[in-house]
Coordinates of C-alpha atoms (C1' of nucleotides) in Angstrom, one line a residue:
Chain A
M23 CA -11.1 -27.0 -18.3
M24 CA -9.1 -23.8 -19.1
A25 CA -9.5 -22.2 -15.7
L26 CA -8.3 -25.1 -13.6
E27 CA -5.3 -25.7 -15.8
R28 CA -4.2 -22.1 -15.3
L29 CA -4.6 -22.6 -11.5
V30 CA -2.7 -25.8 -11.5
G31 CA 0.2 -24.3 -13.5
K32 CA 0.3 -21.3 -11.2
L33 CA 0.3 -23.2 -8.0
D34 CA 2.8 -25.7 -9.3
R35 CA 5.2 -22.9 -10.0
L36 CA 4.7 -21.6 -6.4
S37 CA 5.2 -24.9 -4.8
P38 CA 5.8 -28.1 -6.7
L39 CA 2.7 -30.3 -6.8
S40 CA 2.5 -34.1 -6.9
P41 CA 0.3 -35.8 -9.5
E42 CA -2.2 -36.5 -6.8
D43 CA -2.2 -32.8 -5.8
K44 CA -2.9 -31.9 -9.3
S45 CA -5.7 -34.3 -9.8
A46 CA -7.3 -33.1 -6.6
L47 CA -7.2 -29.6 -7.9
M48 CA -8.6 -30.6 -11.3
A49 CA -11.6 -32.2 -9.4
L50 CA -12.5 -28.9 -7.8
P51 CA -16.1 -27.9 -8.4
L52 CA -16.3 -24.5 -10.1
E53 CA -18.8 -22.0 -11.0
I54 CA -17.8 -20.3 -14.2
E55 CA -19.1 -16.8 -14.8
R56 CA -18.6 -14.3 -17.6
V57 CA -18.6 -10.8 -16.2
P58 CA -19.0 -7.5 -17.9
R59 CA -16.4 -4.7 -17.5
R60 CA -16.4 -2.7 -14.3
K61 CA -18.6 -5.1 -12.4
R62 CA -18.1 -5.5 -8.7
L63 CA -17.5 -9.1 -7.8
V64 CA -17.0 -8.7 -4.1
R65 CA -18.1 -5.7 -1.9
E66 CA -16.4 -4.5 1.2
G67 CA -18.2 -5.8 4.3
E68 CA -19.5 -9.0 2.7
I69 CA -18.9 -12.4 4.1
P70 CA -18.2 -14.3 0.9
D71 CA -18.3 -18.1 1.0
R72 CA -16.2 -18.5 -2.1
C73 CA -13.1 -17.2 -3.7
C74 CA -12.7 -15.9 -7.2
L75 CA -10.2 -17.1 -9.8
L76 CA -9.7 -14.8 -12.8
F77 CA -8.8 -16.7 -15.9
A78 CA -9.5 -14.1 -18.6
G79 CA -9.6 -10.4 -18.6
Y80 CA -8.3 -7.9 -16.0
A81 CA -9.5 -6.9 -12.5
C82 CA -8.5 -4.9 -9.5
R83 CA -9.1 -4.6 -5.8
S84 CA -9.9 -1.3 -4.2
K85 CA -10.9 0.5 -1.1
L86 CA -13.3 3.5 -0.7
G87 CA -12.7 6.3 1.7
S88 CA -15.6 7.9 3.5
N89 CA -15.1 11.0 1.4
G90 CA -15.6 9.0 -1.7
A91 CA -11.9 8.7 -2.6
R92 CA -10.9 5.4 -4.2
Q93 CA -7.6 3.6 -3.9
I94 CA -6.8 0.7 -6.1
V95 CA -4.5 -1.6 -4.1
S96 CA -3.8 -4.2 -6.8
F97 CA -4.3 -5.0 -10.5
H98 CA -4.9 -8.6 -11.5
I99 CA -4.2 -10.5 -14.7
P100 CA -5.4 -13.9 -15.9
G101 CA -4.4 -16.7 -13.5
D102 CA -4.6 -14.6 -10.4
I103 CA -6.8 -15.5 -7.4
L104 CA -8.6 -12.3 -6.7
D105 CA -9.4 -12.6 -3.1
I106 CA -7.3 -15.4 -1.6
Q107 CA -7.6 -13.8 1.8
H108 CA -11.2 -14.9 2.1
I109 CA -10.1 -18.4 2.6
L110 CA -9.3 -17.5 6.2
L111 CA -10.6 -14.0 6.7
P112 CA -14.4 -14.1 6.4
R113 CA -15.1 -10.4 6.1
A114 CA -14.1 -8.6 2.9
D115 CA -12.1 -5.5 3.8
H116 CA -12.2 -4.2 0.2
D117 CA -13.9 -4.4 -3.1
V118 CA -13.0 -6.6 -6.0
Q119 CA -14.1 -5.5 -9.5
T120 CA -13.3 -6.2 -13.1
I121 CA -11.5 -3.7 -15.3
T122 CA -12.4 -5.3 -18.6
E123 CA -14.9 -7.9 -19.5
A124 CA -13.6 -11.1 -17.8
E125 CA -14.2 -14.7 -17.1
V126 CA -14.0 -15.9 -13.5
A127 CA -14.3 -19.2 -11.7
W128 CA -15.8 -19.3 -8.2
I129 CA -14.5 -21.8 -5.8
R130 CA -16.0 -22.5 -2.4
R131 CA -13.9 -21.5 0.6
A132 CA -14.6 -24.8 2.3
E133 CA -13.2 -26.7 -0.7
L134 CA -10.0 -24.7 -0.6
I135 CA -9.6 -25.2 3.2
R136 CA -10.2 -28.9 2.7
L137 CA -7.7 -29.1 -0.1
S138 CA -5.0 -27.2 1.7
K139 CA -5.5 -29.4 4.7
D140 CA -5.4 -32.7 2.8
H141 CA -2.7 -31.6 0.4
P142 CA 0.0 -29.6 2.2
A143 CA 1.7 -28.7 -1.0
I144 CA -1.5 -27.0 -2.2
G145 CA -1.8 -25.2 1.1
H146 CA 1.8 -24.0 0.8
A147 CA 1.3 -22.8 -2.7
L148 CA -1.8 -20.8 -1.7
W149 CA -0.1 -19.4 1.3
R150 CA 2.9 -18.5 -0.8
D151 CA 0.7 -16.8 -3.3
S152 CA -0.8 -14.7 -0.5
L153 CA 2.6 -13.8 0.7
I154 CA 3.6 -12.5 -2.7
D155 CA 0.4 -10.6 -2.7
A156 CA 1.5 -8.9 0.5
S157 CA 5.0 -8.2 -0.9
I158 CA 3.3 -6.4 -3.8
F159 CA 1.2 -4.3 -1.4
R160 CA 4.4 -3.3 0.5
E161 CA 5.9 -2.1 -2.7
W162 CA 2.8 -0.1 -3.5
V163 CA 3.0 1.6 -0.1
M164 CA 6.5 2.6 -1.1
N165 CA 5.3 3.7 -4.5
V166 CA 2.5 6.0 -3.4
G167 CA 4.4 7.1 -0.2
R168 CA 7.8 8.0 -1.5
R169 CA 7.9 8.5 -5.2
D170 CA 6.8 11.4 -7.4
A171 CA 4.2 11.1 -10.1
R172 CA 6.6 10.2 -12.8
S173 CA 8.2 7.4 -10.8
R174 CA 4.9 6.0 -9.6
I175 CA 3.5 5.6 -13.0
A176 CA 6.7 4.3 -14.5
H177 CA 6.9 1.8 -11.6
M178 CA 3.3 0.7 -12.2
L179 CA 3.9 0.2 -15.9
C180 CA 7.0 -1.9 -15.1
E181 CA 5.2 -4.1 -12.6
F182 CA 2.3 -4.6 -14.9
T183 CA 4.4 -5.6 -17.9
A184 CA 6.6 -7.8 -15.8
R185 CA 3.7 -9.8 -14.5
C186 CA 2.1 -10.0 -17.9
E187 CA 5.3 -11.3 -19.4
A188 CA 5.6 -13.9 -16.6
I189 CA 2.4 -15.5 -17.7
G190 CA 3.2 -15.2 -21.4
L191 CA 0.8 -12.4 -22.1
G192 CA 1.8 -9.9 -24.7
N193 CA 5.3 -9.6 -26.1
A194 CA 8.2 -7.9 -24.4
D195 CA 7.6 -4.2 -25.1
M196 CA 4.3 -3.6 -26.8
F197 CA 1.1 -4.0 -24.9
D198 CA -2.4 -2.6 -24.4
L199 CA -3.2 -1.1 -21.1
P200 CA -6.6 -2.4 -20.0
M201 CA -7.2 0.4 -17.5
T202 CA -8.2 4.0 -18.0
Q203 CA -6.1 6.9 -16.9
E204 CA -8.5 7.5 -14.0
E205 CA -7.8 3.9 -12.8
I206 CA -4.1 4.5 -13.1
G207 CA -4.6 7.5 -10.9
D208 CA -6.6 5.6 -8.4
A209 CA -3.8 3.1 -8.2
T210 CA -1.0 5.6 -7.9
G211 CA -2.8 8.2 -5.7
L212 CA -3.0 10.8 -8.4
T213 CA -5.7 12.4 -10.4
S214 CA -6.5 11.4 -13.9
V215 CA -5.5 14.9 -15.0
H216 CA -2.0 14.5 -13.6
V217 CA -1.7 10.9 -14.9
N218 CA -2.3 12.3 -18.3
R219 CA 0.3 15.0 -18.0
T220 CA 2.8 12.5 -16.6
L221 CA 2.3 10.0 -19.3
K222 CA 3.0 12.7 -21.8
T223 CA 6.2 13.5 -19.9
L224 CA 7.3 9.9 -20.0
E225 CA 6.6 9.9 -23.7
H226 CA 8.4 13.2 -24.2
Q227 CA 11.5 11.7 -22.3
G228 CA 11.5 8.8 -24.7
A229 CA 10.7 6.0 -22.2
I230 CA 7.4 5.1 -23.9
R231 CA 5.4 5.8 -27.0
R232 CA 1.6 5.7 -27.0
S233 CA -1.3 5.5 -29.4
G234 CA -4.7 5.3 -27.8
R235 CA -4.4 2.9 -24.9
S236 CA -1.6 0.8 -26.3
V237 CA 1.9 1.5 -25.0
L238 CA 5.2 0.8 -26.5
I239 CA 8.1 0.7 -24.1
T240 CA 10.8 2.3 -26.2
D241 CA 13.4 2.4 -23.5
G242 CA 12.8 -0.3 -20.8
R243 CA 16.0 0.5 -19.0
L244 CA 15.1 4.2 -18.7
L245 CA 11.6 3.3 -17.6
R246 CA 12.8 1.0 -14.9
S247 CA 15.3 3.6 -13.8
I248 CA 12.7 6.3 -13.6
G249 CA 10.3 4.0 -11.7
D250 CA 13.0 2.7 -9.4
F251 CA 11.9 -0.7 -10.4
D252 CA 13.5 -3.9 -9.2
A253 CA 11.4 -7.0 -9.9
S254 CA 12.7 -9.1 -7.0
Y255 CA 9.7 -8.1 -4.8
L256 CA 7.6 -10.1 -7.2
H257 CA 9.4 -13.3 -6.1
Q258 CA 8.9 -14.8 -9.5
A259 CA 11.9 -17.1 -9.5
A260 CA 11.0 -20.0 -7.4
Chain B
M20 CA 9.1 -18.8 28.7
M21 CA 7.6 -15.4 28.1
A22 CA 8.2 -15.3 24.4
L23 CA 6.5 -18.6 23.5
E24 CA 3.5 -17.9 25.8
R25 CA 2.9 -14.7 23.8
L26 CA 3.1 -16.6 20.6
V27 CA 0.8 -19.4 21.7
G28 CA -1.8 -16.9 22.9
K29 CA -1.6 -15.0 19.7
L30 CA -1.9 -18.0 17.4
D31 CA -4.6 -19.5 19.5
R32 CA -6.7 -16.3 19.0
L33 CA -6.1 -16.6 15.3
S34 CA -7.1 -20.2 15.0
P35 CA -8.0 -22.3 18.0
L36 CA -5.2 -24.7 18.9
S37 CA -5.5 -28.1 20.5
P38 CA -3.4 -28.9 23.6
E39 CA -1.0 -30.9 21.4
D40 CA -0.6 -27.9 19.1
K41 CA 0.2 -25.8 22.1
S42 CA 2.8 -28.1 23.5
A43 CA 4.4 -28.5 20.1
L44 CA 4.7 -24.8 20.0
M45 CA 6.1 -24.6 23.5
A46 CA 8.8 -27.1 22.5
L47 CA 10.1 -24.8 19.7
P48 CA 13.8 -24.1 20.0
L49 CA 14.4 -20.4 20.2
E50 CA 17.3 -18.1 20.2
I51 CA 16.5 -15.1 22.5
E52 CA 18.2 -11.9 21.7
R53 CA 18.2 -8.5 23.4
V54 CA 18.5 -5.8 20.7
P55 CA 19.3 -2.1 21.1
R56 CA 17.1 0.5 19.5
R57 CA 17.4 1.2 15.8
K58 CA 19.2 -2.1 15.1
R59 CA 18.6 -3.8 11.8
L60 CA 17.4 -7.3 12.3
V61 CA 16.9 -8.3 8.6
R62 CA 18.3 -6.6 5.6
E63 CA 16.7 -6.5 2.2
G64 CA 18.3 -9.0 -0.1
E65 CA 19.3 -11.5 2.6
I66 CA 18.1 -15.1 2.6
P67 CA 17.3 -15.5 6.3
D68 CA 16.9 -19.1 7.6
R69 CA 14.9 -18.0 10.6
C70 CA 11.9 -15.8 11.5
C71 CA 11.8 -13.2 14.2
L72 CA 9.3 -13.0 17.0
L73 CA 9.1 -9.6 18.8
F74 CA 8.2 -10.1 22.4
A75 CA 9.2 -6.8 24.0
G76 CA 9.7 -3.3 22.5
Y77 CA 8.7 -1.9 19.1
A78 CA 9.9 -2.5 15.6
C79 CA 9.1 -1.7 12.0
R80 CA 9.6 -2.9 8.5
S81 CA 10.8 -0.6 5.8
K82 CA 11.9 -0.3 2.2
L83 CA 14.6 2.0 0.8
G84 CA 14.4 3.7 -2.6
S85 CA 17.4 4.0 -4.8
N86 CA 17.3 7.8 -4.0
G87 CA 17.6 7.1 -0.3
A88 CA 14.0 7.7 0.5
R89 CA 12.7 5.4 3.2
Q90 CA 9.2 4.0 3.5
I91 CA 8.1 2.3 6.7
V92 CA 5.5 -0.3 5.7
S93 CA 4.4 -1.5 9.1
F94 CA 4.9 -0.9 12.8
H95 CA 5.1 -3.8 15.2
I96 CA 4.3 -4.3 18.8
P97 CA 5.0 -7.1 21.3
G98 CA 3.7 -10.5 20.1
D99 CA 4.1 -9.8 16.4
I100 CA 6.0 -12.0 14.1
L101 CA 8.2 -9.5 12.3
D102 CA 8.9 -11.4 9.0
I103 CA 6.4 -14.2 8.7
Q104 CA 6.8 -14.1 5.0
H105 CA 10.3 -15.6 5.2
I106 CA 8.7 -19.0 6.1
L107 CA 7.9 -19.4 2.4
L108 CA 9.7 -16.5 0.6
P109 CA 13.4 -17.0 1.0
R110 CA 14.6 -13.6 -0.1
A111 CA 13.9 -10.6 2.2
D112 CA 12.3 -7.8 0.1
H113 CA 12.6 -5.2 2.8
D114 CA 14.4 -4.4 6.1
V115 CA 13.3 -5.2 9.6
Q116 CA 14.5 -3.0 12.4
T117 CA 13.8 -2.1 15.9
I118 CA 12.3 1.3 16.9
T119 CA 13.1 1.0 20.6
E120 CA 15.3 -1.4 22.6
A121 CA 13.6 -4.8 22.1
E122 CA 13.7 -8.5 22.9
V123 CA 13.3 -10.9 20.0
A124 CA 13.2 -14.7 19.7
W125 CA 14.6 -16.3 16.5
I126 CA 12.8 -19.4 15.2
R127 CA 14.2 -21.5 12.4
R128 CA 12.2 -21.5 9.2
A129 CA 12.5 -25.2 8.9
E130 CA 10.9 -25.6 12.4
L131 CA 8.0 -23.4 11.4
I132 CA 7.4 -25.3 8.1
R133 CA 7.5 -28.6 9.9
L134 CA 5.1 -27.3 12.6
S135 CA 2.7 -26.0 10.1
K136 CA 2.8 -29.3 8.2
D137 CA 2.4 -31.5 11.3
H138 CA -0.2 -29.2 13.0
P139 CA -2.6 -27.8 10.4
A140 CA -4.1 -25.5 13.1
I141 CA -0.7 -23.8 13.6
G142 CA -0.3 -23.5 9.9
H143 CA -3.7 -21.9 9.6
A144 CA -3.0 -19.5 12.4
L145 CA 0.3 -18.4 10.8
W146 CA -1.3 -18.1 7.4
R147 CA -4.1 -16.1 8.9
D148 CA -1.6 -13.8 10.6
S149 CA 0.1 -13.1 7.3
L150 CA -3.3 -12.4 5.7
I151 CA -4.0 -9.8 8.4
D152 CA -0.6 -8.4 7.7
A153 CA -1.6 -8.0 4.1
S154 CA -4.9 -6.4 5.0
I155 CA -3.0 -3.8 7.0
F156 CA -0.7 -3.1 4.0
R157 CA -3.7 -2.5 1.9
E158 CA -5.0 0.0 4.3
W159 CA -1.7 1.7 4.3
V160 CA -1.7 2.0 0.6
M161 CA -5.1 3.8 1.0
N162 CA -3.6 5.9 3.8
V163 CA -0.7 7.3 1.9
G164 CA -2.4 7.3 -1.5
R165 CA -5.7 9.0 -0.7
R166 CA -5.6 10.9 2.5
D167 CA -4.1 14.3 3.4
A168 CA -1.5 14.7 6.1
R169 CA -4.0 15.2 8.9
S170 CA -5.9 12.1 8.1
R171 CA -2.9 10.0 7.6
I172 CA -1.4 10.8 10.9
A173 CA -4.8 10.5 12.7
H174 CA -5.3 7.1 11.0
M175 CA -1.8 5.9 12.0
L176 CA -2.5 6.9 15.6
C177 CA -5.8 5.1 15.7
E178 CA -4.3 2.0 14.2
F179 CA -1.4 2.0 16.6
T180 CA -3.6 2.5 19.7
A181 CA -6.2 -0.1 18.5
R182 CA -3.5 -2.7 18.2
C183 CA -1.8 -1.9 21.4
E184 CA -5.2 -2.1 23.2
A185 CA -5.9 -5.4 21.6
I186 CA -2.9 -6.9 23.4
G187 CA -3.5 -5.1 26.6
L188 CA -0.7 -2.6 26.2
G189 CA -1.4 0.8 27.7
N190 CA -4.8 2.1 28.8
A191 CA -7.4 3.3 26.5
D192 CA -6.4 6.9 25.7
M193 CA -3.0 7.8 27.1
F194 CA 0.1 6.2 25.6
D195 CA 3.7 6.9 24.7
L196 CA 4.6 6.9 21.1
P197 CA 7.7 4.8 20.7
M198 CA 8.6 6.4 17.3
T199 CA 10.1 9.7 16.4
Q200 CA 8.4 12.2 14.2
E201 CA 10.8 11.3 11.5
E202 CA 9.6 7.7 11.7
I203 CA 6.0 8.8 11.6
G204 CA 6.9 10.7 8.5
D205 CA 8.5 7.7 6.9
A206 CA 5.4 5.7 7.7
T207 CA 2.9 8.2 6.3
G208 CA 4.9 9.5 3.3
L209 CA 5.5 12.9 4.9
T210 CA 8.5 14.8 6.1
S211 CA 9.2 15.1 9.8
V212 CA 8.7 18.9 9.5
H213 CA 5.2 18.4 8.2
V214 CA 4.5 15.7 10.7
N215 CA 5.3 18.2 13.4
R216 CA 3.0 20.8 12.0
T217 CA 0.2 18.3 11.6
L218 CA 0.5 17.0 15.1
K219 CA 0.2 20.6 16.3
T220 CA -2.9 21.0 14.2
L221 CA -4.5 17.8 15.6
E222 CA -3.7 19.2 19.1
H223 CA -5.1 22.6 18.2
Q224 CA -8.3 20.9 17.0
G225 CA -8.7 19.1 20.3
A226 CA -8.3 15.6 19.1
I227 CA -5.1 14.9 21.1
R228 CA -2.9 16.5 23.7
R229 CA 0.8 16.0 23.8
S230 CA 3.7 16.4 26.1
G231 CA 7.0 15.1 24.9
R232 CA 6.3 11.9 23.1
S233 CA 3.3 10.8 25.1
V234 CA 0.0 11.4 23.5
L235 CA -3.4 11.8 25.2
I236 CA -6.3 11.1 22.9
T237 CA -8.8 13.7 24.1
D238 CA -11.4 13.0 21.6
G239 CA -11.2 9.5 20.1
R240 CA -14.4 9.9 18.0
L241 CA -13.0 13.0 16.4
L242 CA -9.6 11.4 15.8
R243 CA -11.2 8.4 14.1
S244 CA -13.4 10.7 12.1
I245 CA -10.4 12.8 10.9
G246 CA -8.4 9.6 10.2
D247 CA -11.3 7.9 8.4
F248 CA -10.6 4.9 10.7
D249 CA -12.7 1.8 10.8
A250 CA -10.9 -1.0 12.7
S251 CA -12.5 -3.8 10.8
Y252 CA -9.5 -4.2 8.5
L253 CA -7.5 -5.4 11.5
H254 CA -9.7 -8.5 11.6
Q255 CA -9.4 -8.6 15.4
A256 CA -12.6 -10.3 16.2
A257 CA -12.1 -14.0 15.3
Chain C
dC108 C1' 28.1 21.4 31.1
dG109 C1' 29.0 20.0 26.5
dA110 C1' 27.2 17.1 22.7
dC111 C1' 23.9 15.3 20.2
dA112 C1' 19.4 13.9 18.7
dA113 C1' 14.9 15.2 18.3
dC114 C1' 11.6 18.7 18.1
dT115 C1' 10.0 23.4 16.6
dT116 C1' 9.2 27.3 13.7
dG117 C1' 9.3 30.4 9.7
dA118 C1' 10.1 31.6 4.7
dC119 C1' 9.7 30.1 0.2
dG120 C1' 8.8 27.3 -3.8
dG121 C1' 7.0 23.6 -6.6
dG122 C1' 4.3 19.5 -7.6
dC123 C1' 0.1 18.1 -8.0
dG124 C1' -5.1 19.0 -7.2
dT125 C1' -9.0 21.5 -8.8
dC126 C1' -11.9 23.5 -12.1
dA127 C1' -13.3 24.0 -16.6
dA128 C1' -13.4 23.7 -21.4
dC129 C1' -12.6 21.1 -25.4
dC130 C1' -11.6 17.0 -28.3
dG131 C1' -12.2 12.4 -30.2
dG132 C1' -13.9 7.8 -30.8
dA133 C1' -17.4 4.3 -30.1
dG134 C1' -21.9 3.1 -29.6
dT135 C1' -26.9 4.1 -30.6
dG136 C1' -31.0 5.3 -32.7
dG137 C1' -33.6 7.6 -36.3
Chain D
dC197 C1' -25.6 7.3 -43.1
dC198 C1' -25.6 10.9 -40.0
dA199 C1' -26.8 13.2 -35.6
dC200 C1' -26.5 12.5 -30.8
dT201 C1' -24.6 11.0 -26.5
dC202 C1' -21.3 9.5 -23.5
dC203 C1' -17.0 8.2 -21.8
dG204 C1' -12.3 9.0 -21.7
dG205 C1' -8.5 11.7 -22.9
dT206 C1' -6.3 16.4 -23.4
dT207 C1' -5.0 21.0 -22.2
dG208 C1' -4.7 25.4 -19.6
dA209 C1' -5.1 28.6 -15.5
dC210 C1' -4.7 28.9 -10.8
dG211 C1' -3.9 27.8 -6.0
dC212 C1' -2.8 25.0 -2.0
dC213 C1' -0.6 21.5 0.5
dC214 C1' 3.5 19.9 1.6
dG215 C1' 8.6 19.7 0.7
dT216 C1' 12.9 22.2 1.3
dC217 C1' 16.1 24.9 3.7
dA218 C1' 17.7 26.9 7.6
dA219 C1' 17.8 28.5 12.3
dG220 C1' 16.7 27.9 16.8
dT221 C1' 15.0 25.3 21.1
dT222 C1' 14.5 21.5 24.1
dG223 C1' 15.7 17.4 26.3
dT224 C1' 18.8 13.7 27.5
dC225 C1' 22.8 11.4 28.3
dG226 C1' 27.6 11.4 29.2

DNA sequence: CGACAACTTGACGGGCGTCAACCGGAGTGG
DNA sequence: CCACTCCGGTTGACGCCCGTCAAGTTGTCG
């Protein structure tokens, strides 16, 4: 099963698993679902009894303000657990939705709790995953709080490509952005209009080249410098 | 010992502990330290081998940009574990420092790992604490990304008072802010100048009254409305 | 009473939001 | 095959919120 293999690989990288751990994971009962783009998987306020593993496509988590403003708090790529916090926090404090068409696997909370109790290494891997999640949120606070538009977007591009590369998605410098400029704005605390202007500036300065939604990073060093990007907060090296 | 009792109480609220769990916690070897204000406890890039429990005073976690800009990503009050992520993420991705004079207790990582392995309830409580941490980060992304200065500061005040009340610190509406306006600015992505102006606006609108650094919330409902504050992201109710 | 940190206030400018119009490609139906 | 629609991207004009700079005030600690 494609989905579980991804999960096993990911968790094994987070905290080395024994063969028994792995076979316990492979025995997890799943509900596979193919989801259209822009579909809400979890809604703020719900009490979900299952967690959601993304194994194809892209997704994000977001919060809505009472004035209708939307803030995307994370993007997700294949292999990510979209709402790991629901293992121990019953109430959803934000929405989870797809960006593109996607395939997800639902896993019951109770199963994950049981697994993490019976297999400490799995528990540690899941815990570690949620800690890296939190580290990324911290960096995002920094990003929207203390960087200007150009840096924010450059940083977002760097993070996205770094994470995609880490799972072997796309080659080094050329990739398609799955999200619209409006979604980039919702992630960076900008308007889609200003995202557009800023992308053009980045292109003008020679950091990227674009055609449609595909982006070529022509000068990675420059882009990282503009975005004040240092990948260590991703904690990718075990 | 004051410090451990606080910890036991906090974890017990996060995930009910058995008497054995509690006595295991009470047996934790600690290093108590009294720390002056504005002292850095952990520095980004370090590989700390211990975690830090705050049991008196106030502290914060922050990141520095390459341009010198500082972003505070969380405030901490007595009872908080300041860097729980170091249990499983060796490298510090941000600074931890005191706001006021404080008393902290250092606990070795290895001890916490052992405890969470031998006592699953303790592990769950710690995990749950770090998930709530992450939920607060998400809300902060929303705060700095999608709210104007008035809302940001109102929200910050609401969160701070809600958390203080939850541990029985200060009465309902009158409290002393431990942080300077510059620190409020670093937390909300504003300059100290604009924080000052905005506090005056909040006072002018009748939400708060101030004298020195002590704040009286004269209209909590108004302040929560201005700050778009809904406490459920704090996950305080078990 | 001097020194220093923090707070306060005003003038000015710029980055980004807002509004509005237009363009271009993909899907849809006749 | 072509019109129509719709979504997303693009561009310009204009204005405001908040940053910057700078000076002054208050409070606290020695």
